[in-house]
Amino acid sequence: MRRMLRACLYLTLLSLPLVAAFGVERFPPPEFDAGYKMPVTTMPPARALWLSYVDVAVLVAALALASYLVLKKRSRDGVLALSVFSLLYFGFYQQGCVCSIGSVQDVALALFNSGYVVPLTTVAFFLLPLLFTLFFGRTFCSGVCPMGAMQDLVLLKPVKVPAWLEHALGTLPFVYLGAGILFAATGSLFIICEYDPFVALYRRTGSFGMLALGAAFLIVGIFVGRPYCRFLCPYGALLSLVSRFSKWGVTLSPTDCIHCQICDTACPYGAIADPMLKDPHPDPRKRARRRLALLALTALLVVLGGWLGERLSVPFSNSHATVSLAEQIAAEDAGKIKEPTDASKAFRQTGQPVEELYAEAHRVRGRFAVGSVLFGAFVGLVFGLTLISVSEPHERNVYDPDPADCVSCGRCYVYCPKEIVRVKRIQGKNVIPLTPVRGEQKG
Amino acid sequence: MSAPMDKPESSRRQFFNGTVRGAFLFLLGAATTLLFRRSQPKRTVWQIDPYKCICCTNCATKCVMHPSAVKCVQVYPMCGYCKLCTGYFEPEPISLDTGAENQLCPTGAIKRRQLEDPYYEYNIDEPLCIGCAKCVKGCVLFGNGSFFLQVRHDRCVNCDECAIAIACPSQAFQRVPADKPYLFKNREHQA
């Protein structure tokens, strides 16, 4: 009987227009006779707050230890061991989130939107490595960053990237940084997280695209040292800027450099700057003219970039959910699109006036108009400054790590013959180890 | 600090570097103050307001976790224990049994158990659930709506910018306090 009733009710309901989207109590819950115990729906708790403070504490400890191992102890093995720990902790245990690289976007979003509250942990992950880099150079990259550790571990057969390619690709991190800030500050997308190559590996789950990207980076990373760090990492771009002015940093034995070039060969990241002993353009008038031309070119690039950014601001802004929804609603109302999307259906259900949506979309477009121009001009500036820095003669006359590019992995310590001698002398063994040095030279 | 021998650098360059370093420090300090003012000590997590959810299947596809951290939950006090459960069965089932061809759930994550006639208990086998909301749609449209989606916090990594929240067409995703991380439906709200 009851079953029949239910079937009837079911059929009438089928013909009813669907008024309430969230359901109503159509079938009163039954009252059971014989001792039925109703199961309780579980509510697994979120990760405890104090654990995120542990993460910050581990970050500080790892940064301090990395700086100590790189600068004071000058131990490649120590840094390697620490990086493996960081890979396990920040990568596989913490599942790659929150990470300093992605935190750039949170910070951008928080700085440009007063409504967004950024978690304290994220702020710490953004600021602490920058602070340490300001004093000790990029020790974060070698010992703490799980992405760097991963790439450092797979590097088996390093190939030297030609200088022109290195300089050209070296602009990408800044472009990526600018794009990441543009899309995060406008509240549209977190592209740096979306195209994070290794987070899917840490979680051992992810879309095929993400896993494939990670695998591709690892395979390339076997031959090209740290491809992500050098040619894409936006946080690395920030760190390289700061690291130029760091108080301390990785150095070899500069005063008695014998120009053996072993360190240059040993560095898989192309970070040992070639000393340019003589100026390629000795004629001062020629050089001045060249400088002037480059400055003019930079100005031109900035203007060109700004113009291109202005052109691209509308397509960029369509990545924002509100703008794309407004576009969709407008196209539907104009009869251009027949099929409504989930978003447009949901919007119409809320009964919010279309004008409000358009106004909001307009506001976002306005922000993109400014942001895109700035982004384009910034890209132009990066290209221009790269050209200038490439053509300017360097002042150094010894082989030494470039503070901007050096990720402080400590490989060169083991290879510099002068350094080996120095270490031996400190250890009280006044024997010059000729054989090991020759052995190292071959390898 | 560590360098075996100090670089013979000009003091001008050192002064320049020191000045820039000071400027960077100042910038960092300013950023810290600003960010701390914009941050909050109270921790929040993501959750779905089940009354706003329109079952669009984005939860199954957009989450950075695979399968999604969003899963269907069953709130038993709201369930009608129907024999013909429209969250469990295809719209026109061949027969009312556990045959895969009759089930709505693509992964067979709903377990059906007979109680006293004519009532059946429906349980979610969470590891199998992918959060596609097919069952939720069925239950909401023709039943009591005791099936609904929730972010499961044993799986959610709590991204600051949740990929599903961005994609959610009905803005059903919201931040809730971490000590009360679930937004369950209840009978009082329904009536």
GROMACS .gro file of N, CA, C and O in nm, chain A residues 59-96:
model
  152
   59LEU      N    1   6.038   2.547   0.857
   59LEU     CA    2   6.091   2.632   0.751
   59LEU      C    3   6.206   2.718   0.803
   59LEU      O    4   6.313   2.725   0.739
   60VAL      N    5   6.185   2.782   0.917
   60VAL     CA    6   6.291   2.867   0.974
   60VAL      C    7   6.414   2.782   1.004
   60VAL      O    8   6.528   2.820   0.969
   61ALA      N    9   6.394   2.667   1.068
   61ALA     CA   10   6.507   2.581   1.103
   61ALA      C   11   6.582   2.538   0.977
   61ALA      O   12   6.705   2.541   0.973
   62ALA      N   13   6.506   2.499   0.874
   62ALA     CA   14   6.570   2.451   0.750
   62ALA      C   15   6.647   2.564   0.682
   62ALA      O   16   6.758   2.542   0.631
   63LEU      N   17   6.590   2.685   0.683
   63LEU     CA   18   6.659   2.799   0.622
   63LEU      C   19   6.789   2.829   0.695
   63LEU      O   20   6.894   2.851   0.633
   64ALA      N   21   6.782   2.828   0.829
   64ALA     CA   22   6.901   2.857   0.908
   64ALA      C   23   7.007   2.750   0.886
   64ALA      O   24   7.126   2.779   0.865
   65LEU      N   25   6.962   2.625   0.886
   65LEU     CA   26   7.056   2.513   0.867
   65LEU      C   27   7.118   2.518   0.728
   65LEU      O   28   7.239   2.496   0.712
   66ALA      N   29   7.035   2.548   0.627
   66ALA     CA   30   7.087   2.555   0.490
   66ALA      C   31   7.193   2.663   0.480
   66ALA      O   32   7.300   2.642   0.421
   67SER      N   33   7.166   2.781   0.540
   67SER     CA   34   7.263   2.890   0.534
   67SER      C   35   7.392   2.851   0.604
   67SER      O   36   7.502   2.879   0.556
   68TYR      N   37   7.378   2.782   0.718
   68TYR     CA   38   7.496   2.739   0.793
   68TYR      C   39   7.578   2.638   0.712
   68TYR      O   40   7.700   2.651   0.698
   69LEU      N   41   7.507   2.541   0.653
   69LEU     CA   42   7.577   2.435   0.579
   69LEU      C   43   7.646   2.490   0.454
   69LEU      O   44   7.757   2.450   0.421
   70VAL      N   45   7.580   2.584   0.387
   70VAL     CA   46   7.636   2.635   0.262
   70VAL      C   47   7.752   2.731   0.289
   70VAL      O   48   7.858   2.722   0.229
   71LEU      N   49   7.730   2.825   0.384
   71LEU     CA   50   7.826   2.934   0.397
   71LEU      C   51   7.934   2.905   0.500
   71LEU      O   52   8.049   2.942   0.482
   72LYS      N   53   7.897   2.842   0.610
   72LYS     CA   54   7.993   2.824   0.717
   72LYS      C   55   8.063   2.689   0.704
   72LYS      O   56   8.184   2.679   0.707
   73LYS      N   57   7.981   2.586   0.687
   73LYS     CA   58   8.036   2.451   0.683
   73LYS      C   59   8.089   2.419   0.544
   73LYS      O   60   8.174   2.333   0.527
   74ARG      N   61   8.032   2.484   0.444
   74ARG     CA   62   8.068   2.462   0.303
   74ARG      C   63   8.064   2.314   0.268
   74ARG      O   64   8.158   2.257   0.214
   75SER      N   65   7.950   2.253   0.302
   75SER     CA   66   7.939   2.108   0.286
   75SER      C   67   7.832   2.075   0.184
   75SER      O   68   7.712   2.099   0.207
   76ARG      N   69   7.873   2.022   0.072
   76ARG     CA   70   7.778   1.978  -0.031
   76ARG      C   71   7.691   1.864   0.022
   76ARG      O   72   7.570   1.861  -0.001
   77ASP      N   73   7.753   1.770   0.092
   77ASP     CA   74   7.677   1.654   0.142
   77ASP      C   75   7.569   1.698   0.240
   77ASP      O   76   7.457   1.645   0.239
   78GLY      N   77   7.606   1.794   0.326
   78GLY     CA   78   7.509   1.842   0.423
   78GLY      C   79   7.388   1.904   0.355
   78GLY      O   80   7.273   1.875   0.391
   79VAL      N   81   7.415   1.988   0.254
   79VAL     CA   82   7.306   2.053   0.182
   79VAL      C   83   7.220   1.949   0.112
   79VAL      O   84   7.097   1.955   0.114
   80LEU      N   85   7.285   1.848   0.055
   80LEU     CA   86   7.213   1.743  -0.016
   80LEU      C   87   7.120   1.671   0.081
   80LEU      O   88   7.001   1.648   0.051
   81ALA      N   89   7.172   1.635   0.200
   81ALA     CA   90   7.091   1.564   0.299
   81ALA      C   91   6.973   1.651   0.342
   81ALA      O   92   6.859   1.604   0.351
   82LEU      N   93   6.999   1.781   0.364
   82LEU     CA   94   6.892   1.871   0.405
   82LEU      C   95   6.786   1.883   0.295
   82LEU      O   96   6.666   1.885   0.324
   83SER      N   97   6.832   1.885   0.169
   83SER     CA   98   6.735   1.900   0.061
   83SER      C   99   6.647   1.775   0.050
   83SER      O  100   6.528   1.786   0.018
   84VAL      N  101   6.705   1.660   0.079
   84VAL     CA  102   6.623   1.537   0.078
   84VAL      C  103   6.519   1.544   0.189
   84VAL      O  104   6.401   1.511   0.169
   85PHE      N  105   6.560   1.592   0.306
   85PHE     CA  106   6.464   1.609   0.415
   85PHE      C  107   6.353   1.704   0.373
   85PHE      O  108   6.234   1.677   0.394
   86SER      N  109   6.392   1.818   0.312
   86SER     CA  110   6.292   1.917   0.272
   86SER      C  111   6.196   1.859   0.169
   86SER      O  112   6.076   1.887   0.173
   87LEU      N  113   6.252   1.778   0.078
   87LEU     CA  114   6.166   1.716  -0.023
   87LEU      C  115   6.063   1.627   0.045
   87LEU      O  116   5.945   1.628   0.011
   88LEU      N  117   6.108   1.552   0.147
   88LEU     CA  118   6.016   1.462   0.216
   88LEU      C  119   5.915   1.542   0.298
   88LEU      O  120   5.796   1.510   0.298
   89TYR      N  121   5.962   1.646   0.370
   89TYR     CA  122   5.871   1.719   0.458
   89TYR      C  123   5.780   1.814   0.380
   89TYR      O  124   5.657   1.800   0.383
   90PHE      N  125   5.840   1.911   0.310
   90PHE     CA  126   5.759   2.011   0.242
   90PHE      C  127   5.692   1.954   0.117
   90PHE      O  128   5.588   2.001   0.075
   91GLY      N  129   5.755   1.853   0.057
   91GLY     CA  130   5.697   1.792  -0.061
   91GLY      C  131   5.596   1.685  -0.026
   91GLY      O  132   5.476   1.707  -0.031
   92PHE      N  133   5.648   1.571   0.017
   92PHE     CA  134   5.560   1.456   0.028
   92PHE      C  135   5.471   1.459   0.152
   92PHE      O  136   5.357   1.416   0.147
   93TYR      N  137   5.522   1.514   0.265
   93TYR     CA  138   5.436   1.516   0.384
   93TYR      C  139   5.337   1.632   0.377
   93TYR      O  140   5.217   1.614   0.392
   94GLN      N  141   5.389   1.751   0.346
   94GLN     CA  142   5.301   1.868   0.343
   94GLN      C  143   5.228   1.879   0.209
   94GLN      O  144   5.151   1.971   0.187
   95GLN      N  145   5.254   1.788   0.120
   95GLN     CA  146   5.193   1.780  -0.012
   95GLN      C  147   5.213   1.907  -0.095
   95GLN      O  148   5.127   1.946  -0.172
   96GLY      N  149   5.330   1.969  -0.076
   96GLY     CA  150   5.367   2.080  -0.163
   96GLY      C  151   5.284   2.206  -0.145
   96GLY      O  152   5.292   2.297  -0.225
   0.00000   0.00000   0.00000
